[in-house]
PDB file of N, CA and C in Angstrom:
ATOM      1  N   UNK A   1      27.578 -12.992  37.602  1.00 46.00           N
ATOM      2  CA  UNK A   1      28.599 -11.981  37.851  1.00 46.00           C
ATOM      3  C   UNK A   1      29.024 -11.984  39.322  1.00 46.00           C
ATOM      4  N   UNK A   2      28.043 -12.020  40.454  1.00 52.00           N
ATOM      5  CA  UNK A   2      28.166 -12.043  41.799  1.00 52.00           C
ATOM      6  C   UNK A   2      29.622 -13.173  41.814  1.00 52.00           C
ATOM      7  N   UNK A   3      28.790 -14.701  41.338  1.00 52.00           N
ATOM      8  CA  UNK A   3      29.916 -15.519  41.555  1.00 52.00           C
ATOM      9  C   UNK A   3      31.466 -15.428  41.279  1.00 52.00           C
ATOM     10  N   UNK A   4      31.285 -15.259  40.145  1.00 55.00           N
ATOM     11  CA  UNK A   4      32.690 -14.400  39.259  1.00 55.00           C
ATOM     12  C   UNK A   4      33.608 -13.684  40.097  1.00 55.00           C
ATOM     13  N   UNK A   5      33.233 -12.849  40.652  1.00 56.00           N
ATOM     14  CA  UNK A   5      33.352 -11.960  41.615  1.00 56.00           C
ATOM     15  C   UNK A   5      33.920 -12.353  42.967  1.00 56.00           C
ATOM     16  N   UNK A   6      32.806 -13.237  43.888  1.00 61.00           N
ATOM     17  CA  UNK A   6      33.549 -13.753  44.621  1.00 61.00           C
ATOM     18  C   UNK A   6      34.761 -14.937  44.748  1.00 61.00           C
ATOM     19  N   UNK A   7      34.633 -15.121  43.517  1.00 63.00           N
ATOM     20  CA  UNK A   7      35.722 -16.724  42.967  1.00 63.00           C
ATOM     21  C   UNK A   7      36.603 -15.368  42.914  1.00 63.00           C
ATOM     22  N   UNK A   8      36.941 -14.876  42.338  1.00 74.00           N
ATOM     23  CA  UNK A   8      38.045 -13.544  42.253  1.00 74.00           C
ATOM     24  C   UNK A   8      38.764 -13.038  43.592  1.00 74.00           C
ATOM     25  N   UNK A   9      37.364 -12.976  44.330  1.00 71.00           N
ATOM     26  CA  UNK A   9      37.987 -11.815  45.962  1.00 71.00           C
ATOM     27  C   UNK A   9      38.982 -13.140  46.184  1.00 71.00           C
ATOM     28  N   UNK A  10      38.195 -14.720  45.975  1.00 74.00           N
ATOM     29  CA  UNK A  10      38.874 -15.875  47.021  1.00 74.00           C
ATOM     30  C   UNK A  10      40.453 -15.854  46.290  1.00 74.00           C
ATOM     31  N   UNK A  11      40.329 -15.749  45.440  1.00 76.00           N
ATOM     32  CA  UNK A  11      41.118 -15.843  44.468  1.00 76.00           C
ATOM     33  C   UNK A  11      42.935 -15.159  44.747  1.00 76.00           C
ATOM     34  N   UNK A  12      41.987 -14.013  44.866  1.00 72.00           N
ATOM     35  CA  UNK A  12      43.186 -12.636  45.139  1.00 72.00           C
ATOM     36  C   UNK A  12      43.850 -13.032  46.735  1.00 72.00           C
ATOM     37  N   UNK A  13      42.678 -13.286  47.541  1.00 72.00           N
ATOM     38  CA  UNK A  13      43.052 -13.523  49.082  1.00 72.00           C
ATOM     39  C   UNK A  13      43.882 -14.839  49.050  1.00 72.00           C
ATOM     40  N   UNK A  14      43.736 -15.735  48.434  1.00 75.00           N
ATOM     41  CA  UNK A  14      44.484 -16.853  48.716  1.00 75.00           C
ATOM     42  C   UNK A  14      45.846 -16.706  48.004  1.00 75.00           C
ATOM     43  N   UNK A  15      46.224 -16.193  47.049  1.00 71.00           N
ATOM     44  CA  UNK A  15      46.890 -15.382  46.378  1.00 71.00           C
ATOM     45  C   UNK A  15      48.021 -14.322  47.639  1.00 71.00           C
ATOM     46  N   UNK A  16      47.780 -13.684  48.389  1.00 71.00           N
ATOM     47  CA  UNK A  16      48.073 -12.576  49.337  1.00 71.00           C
ATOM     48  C   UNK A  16      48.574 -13.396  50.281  1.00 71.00           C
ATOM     49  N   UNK A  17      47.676 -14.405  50.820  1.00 69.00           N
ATOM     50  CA  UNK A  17      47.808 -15.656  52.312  1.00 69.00           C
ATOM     51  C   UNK A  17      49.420 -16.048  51.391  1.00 69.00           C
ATOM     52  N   UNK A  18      49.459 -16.519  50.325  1.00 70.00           N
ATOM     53  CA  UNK A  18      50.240 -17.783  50.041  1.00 70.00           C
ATOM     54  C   UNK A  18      51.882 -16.936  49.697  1.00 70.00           C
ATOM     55  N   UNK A  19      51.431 -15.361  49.204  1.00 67.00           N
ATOM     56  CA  UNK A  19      52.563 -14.875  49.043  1.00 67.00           C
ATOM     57  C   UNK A  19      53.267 -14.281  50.631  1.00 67.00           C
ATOM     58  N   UNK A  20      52.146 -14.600  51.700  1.00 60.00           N
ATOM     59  CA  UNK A  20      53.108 -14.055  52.908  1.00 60.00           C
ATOM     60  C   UNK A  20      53.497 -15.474  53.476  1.00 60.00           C
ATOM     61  N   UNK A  21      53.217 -16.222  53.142  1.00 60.00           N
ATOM     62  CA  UNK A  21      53.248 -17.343  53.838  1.00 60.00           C
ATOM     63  C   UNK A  21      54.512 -17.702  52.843  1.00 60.00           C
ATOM     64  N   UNK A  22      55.291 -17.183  51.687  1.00 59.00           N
ATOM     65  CA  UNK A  22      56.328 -17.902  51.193  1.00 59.00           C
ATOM     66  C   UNK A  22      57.399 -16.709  51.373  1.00 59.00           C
ATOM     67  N   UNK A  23      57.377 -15.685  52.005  1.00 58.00           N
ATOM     68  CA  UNK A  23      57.921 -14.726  52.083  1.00 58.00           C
ATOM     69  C   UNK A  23      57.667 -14.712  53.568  1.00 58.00           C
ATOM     70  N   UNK A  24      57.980 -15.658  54.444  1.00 57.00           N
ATOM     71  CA  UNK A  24      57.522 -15.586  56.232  1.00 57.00           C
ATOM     72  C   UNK A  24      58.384 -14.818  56.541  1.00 57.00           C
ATOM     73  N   UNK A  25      59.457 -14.172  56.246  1.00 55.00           N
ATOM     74  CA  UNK A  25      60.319 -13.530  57.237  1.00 55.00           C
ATOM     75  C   UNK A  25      59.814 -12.125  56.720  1.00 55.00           C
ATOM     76  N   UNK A  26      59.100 -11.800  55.830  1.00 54.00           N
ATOM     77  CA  UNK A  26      58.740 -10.358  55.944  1.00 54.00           C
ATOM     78  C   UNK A  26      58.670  -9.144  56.535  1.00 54.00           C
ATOM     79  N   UNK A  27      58.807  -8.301  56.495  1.00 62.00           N
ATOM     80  CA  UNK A  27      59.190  -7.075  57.888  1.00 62.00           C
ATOM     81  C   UNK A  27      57.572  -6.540  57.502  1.00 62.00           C
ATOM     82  N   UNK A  28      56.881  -5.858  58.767  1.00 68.00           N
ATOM     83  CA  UNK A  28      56.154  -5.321  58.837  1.00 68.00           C
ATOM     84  C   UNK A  28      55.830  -4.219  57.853  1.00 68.00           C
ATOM     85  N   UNK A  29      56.516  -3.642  56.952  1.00 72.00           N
ATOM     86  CA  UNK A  29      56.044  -3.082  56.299  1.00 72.00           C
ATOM     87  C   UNK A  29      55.710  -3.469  54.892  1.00 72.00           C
ATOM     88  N   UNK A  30      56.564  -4.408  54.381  1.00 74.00           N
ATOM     89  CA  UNK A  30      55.737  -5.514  53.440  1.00 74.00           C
ATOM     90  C   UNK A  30      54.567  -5.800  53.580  1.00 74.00           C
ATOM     91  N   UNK A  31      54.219  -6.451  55.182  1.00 74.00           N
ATOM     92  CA  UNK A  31      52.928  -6.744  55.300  1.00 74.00           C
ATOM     93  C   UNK A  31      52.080  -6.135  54.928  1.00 74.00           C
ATOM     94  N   UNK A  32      52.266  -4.263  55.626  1.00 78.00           N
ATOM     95  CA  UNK A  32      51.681  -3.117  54.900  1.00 78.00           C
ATOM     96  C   UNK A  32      50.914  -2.995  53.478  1.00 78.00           C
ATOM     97  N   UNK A  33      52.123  -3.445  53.561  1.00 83.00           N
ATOM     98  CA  UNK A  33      52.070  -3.056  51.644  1.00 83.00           C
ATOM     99  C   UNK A  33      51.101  -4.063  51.018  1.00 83.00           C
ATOM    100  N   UNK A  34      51.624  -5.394  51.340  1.00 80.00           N
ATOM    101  CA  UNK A  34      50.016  -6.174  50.717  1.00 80.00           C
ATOM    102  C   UNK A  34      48.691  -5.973  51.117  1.00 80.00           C
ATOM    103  N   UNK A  35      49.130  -5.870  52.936  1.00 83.00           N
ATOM    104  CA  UNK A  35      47.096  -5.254  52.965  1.00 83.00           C
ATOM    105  C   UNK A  35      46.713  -4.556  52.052  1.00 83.00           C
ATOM    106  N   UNK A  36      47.342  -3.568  52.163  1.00 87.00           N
ATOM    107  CA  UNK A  36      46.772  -2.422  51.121  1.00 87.00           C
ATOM    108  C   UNK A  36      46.274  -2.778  49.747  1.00 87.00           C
ATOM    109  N   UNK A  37      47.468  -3.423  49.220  1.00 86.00           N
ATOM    110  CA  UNK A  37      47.275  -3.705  47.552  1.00 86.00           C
ATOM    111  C   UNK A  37      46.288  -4.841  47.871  1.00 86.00           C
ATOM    112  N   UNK A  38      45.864  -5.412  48.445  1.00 85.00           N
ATOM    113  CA  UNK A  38      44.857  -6.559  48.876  1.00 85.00           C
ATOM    114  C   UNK A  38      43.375  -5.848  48.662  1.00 85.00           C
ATOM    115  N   UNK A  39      43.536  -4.734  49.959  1.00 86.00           N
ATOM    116  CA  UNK A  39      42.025  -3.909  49.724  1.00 86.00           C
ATOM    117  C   UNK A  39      41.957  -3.203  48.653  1.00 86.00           C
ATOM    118  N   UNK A  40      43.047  -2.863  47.835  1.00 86.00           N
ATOM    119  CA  UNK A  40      42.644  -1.986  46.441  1.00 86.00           C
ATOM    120  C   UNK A  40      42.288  -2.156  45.589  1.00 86.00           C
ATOM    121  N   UNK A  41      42.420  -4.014  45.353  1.00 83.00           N
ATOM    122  CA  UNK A  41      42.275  -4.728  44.651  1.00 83.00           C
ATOM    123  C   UNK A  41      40.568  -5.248  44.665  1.00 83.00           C
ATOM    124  N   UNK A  42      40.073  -5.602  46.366  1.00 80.00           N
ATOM    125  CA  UNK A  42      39.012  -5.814  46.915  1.00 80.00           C
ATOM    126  C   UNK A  42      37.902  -4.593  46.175  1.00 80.00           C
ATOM    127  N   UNK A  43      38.104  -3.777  46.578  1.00 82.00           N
ATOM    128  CA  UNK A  43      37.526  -2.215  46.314  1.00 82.00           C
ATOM    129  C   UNK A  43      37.176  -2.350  45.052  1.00 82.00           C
ATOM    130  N   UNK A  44      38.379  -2.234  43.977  1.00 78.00           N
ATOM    131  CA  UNK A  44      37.825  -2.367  42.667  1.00 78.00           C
ATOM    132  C   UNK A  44      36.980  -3.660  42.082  1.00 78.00           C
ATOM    133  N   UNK A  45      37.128  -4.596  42.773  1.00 75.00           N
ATOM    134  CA  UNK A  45      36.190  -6.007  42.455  1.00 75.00           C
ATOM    135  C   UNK A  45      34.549  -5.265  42.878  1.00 75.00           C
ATOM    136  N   UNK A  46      35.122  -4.994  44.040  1.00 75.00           N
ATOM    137  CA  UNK A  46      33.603  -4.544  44.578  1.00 75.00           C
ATOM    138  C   UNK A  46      33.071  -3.607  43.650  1.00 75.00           C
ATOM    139  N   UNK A  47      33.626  -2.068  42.784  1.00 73.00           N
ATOM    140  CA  UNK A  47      33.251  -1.494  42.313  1.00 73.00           C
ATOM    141  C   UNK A  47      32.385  -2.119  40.958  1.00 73.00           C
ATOM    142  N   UNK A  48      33.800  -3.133  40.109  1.00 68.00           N
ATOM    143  CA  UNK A  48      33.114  -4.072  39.136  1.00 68.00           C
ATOM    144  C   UNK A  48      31.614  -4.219  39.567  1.00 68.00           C
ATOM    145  N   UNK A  49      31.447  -4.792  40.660  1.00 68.00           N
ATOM    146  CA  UNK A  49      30.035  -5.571  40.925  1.00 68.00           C
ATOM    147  C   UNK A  49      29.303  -4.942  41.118  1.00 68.00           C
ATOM    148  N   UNK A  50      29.231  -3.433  41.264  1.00 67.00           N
ATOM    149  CA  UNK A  50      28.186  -2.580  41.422  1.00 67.00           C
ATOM    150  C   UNK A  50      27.904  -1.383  40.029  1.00 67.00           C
ATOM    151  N   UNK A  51      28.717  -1.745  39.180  1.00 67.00           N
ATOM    152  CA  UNK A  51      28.786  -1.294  38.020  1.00 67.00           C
ATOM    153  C   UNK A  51      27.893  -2.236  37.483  1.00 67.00           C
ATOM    154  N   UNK A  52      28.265  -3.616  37.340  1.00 60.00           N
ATOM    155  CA  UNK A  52      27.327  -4.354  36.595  1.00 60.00           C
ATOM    156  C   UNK A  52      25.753  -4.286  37.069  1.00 60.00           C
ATOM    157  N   UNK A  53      25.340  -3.773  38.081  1.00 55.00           N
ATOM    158  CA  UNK A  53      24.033  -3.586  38.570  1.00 55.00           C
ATOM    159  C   UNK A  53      23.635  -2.385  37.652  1.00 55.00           C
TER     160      UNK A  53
END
């Protein structure tokens, strides 16, 4: 499950990298906006993994 998990976080993050990186002219608050949905996403992975404990 751990692995699962982190194949997922890499998953989501490379995912986030590749959508700002094809969207380069982005305005700062886009950026915003994916951190966020990035860590909310993070958060609930993390929650998954402490549920399964």
């Amino acid at each position: 499950m751990v692995i699962r998990n982190k194949l997922s976080l890499t998953t989501i993050l490379s995912h986030s990298l590749r959508s700002i990186q094809v969207l380069g002219w982005v305005t700062t608050d886009n950026l915003i906006v994916e951190i966020r949905n990035f860590l909310m996403l993070s958060t609930l992975l993390l929650g998954d993994r402490l549920n399964v404990k």
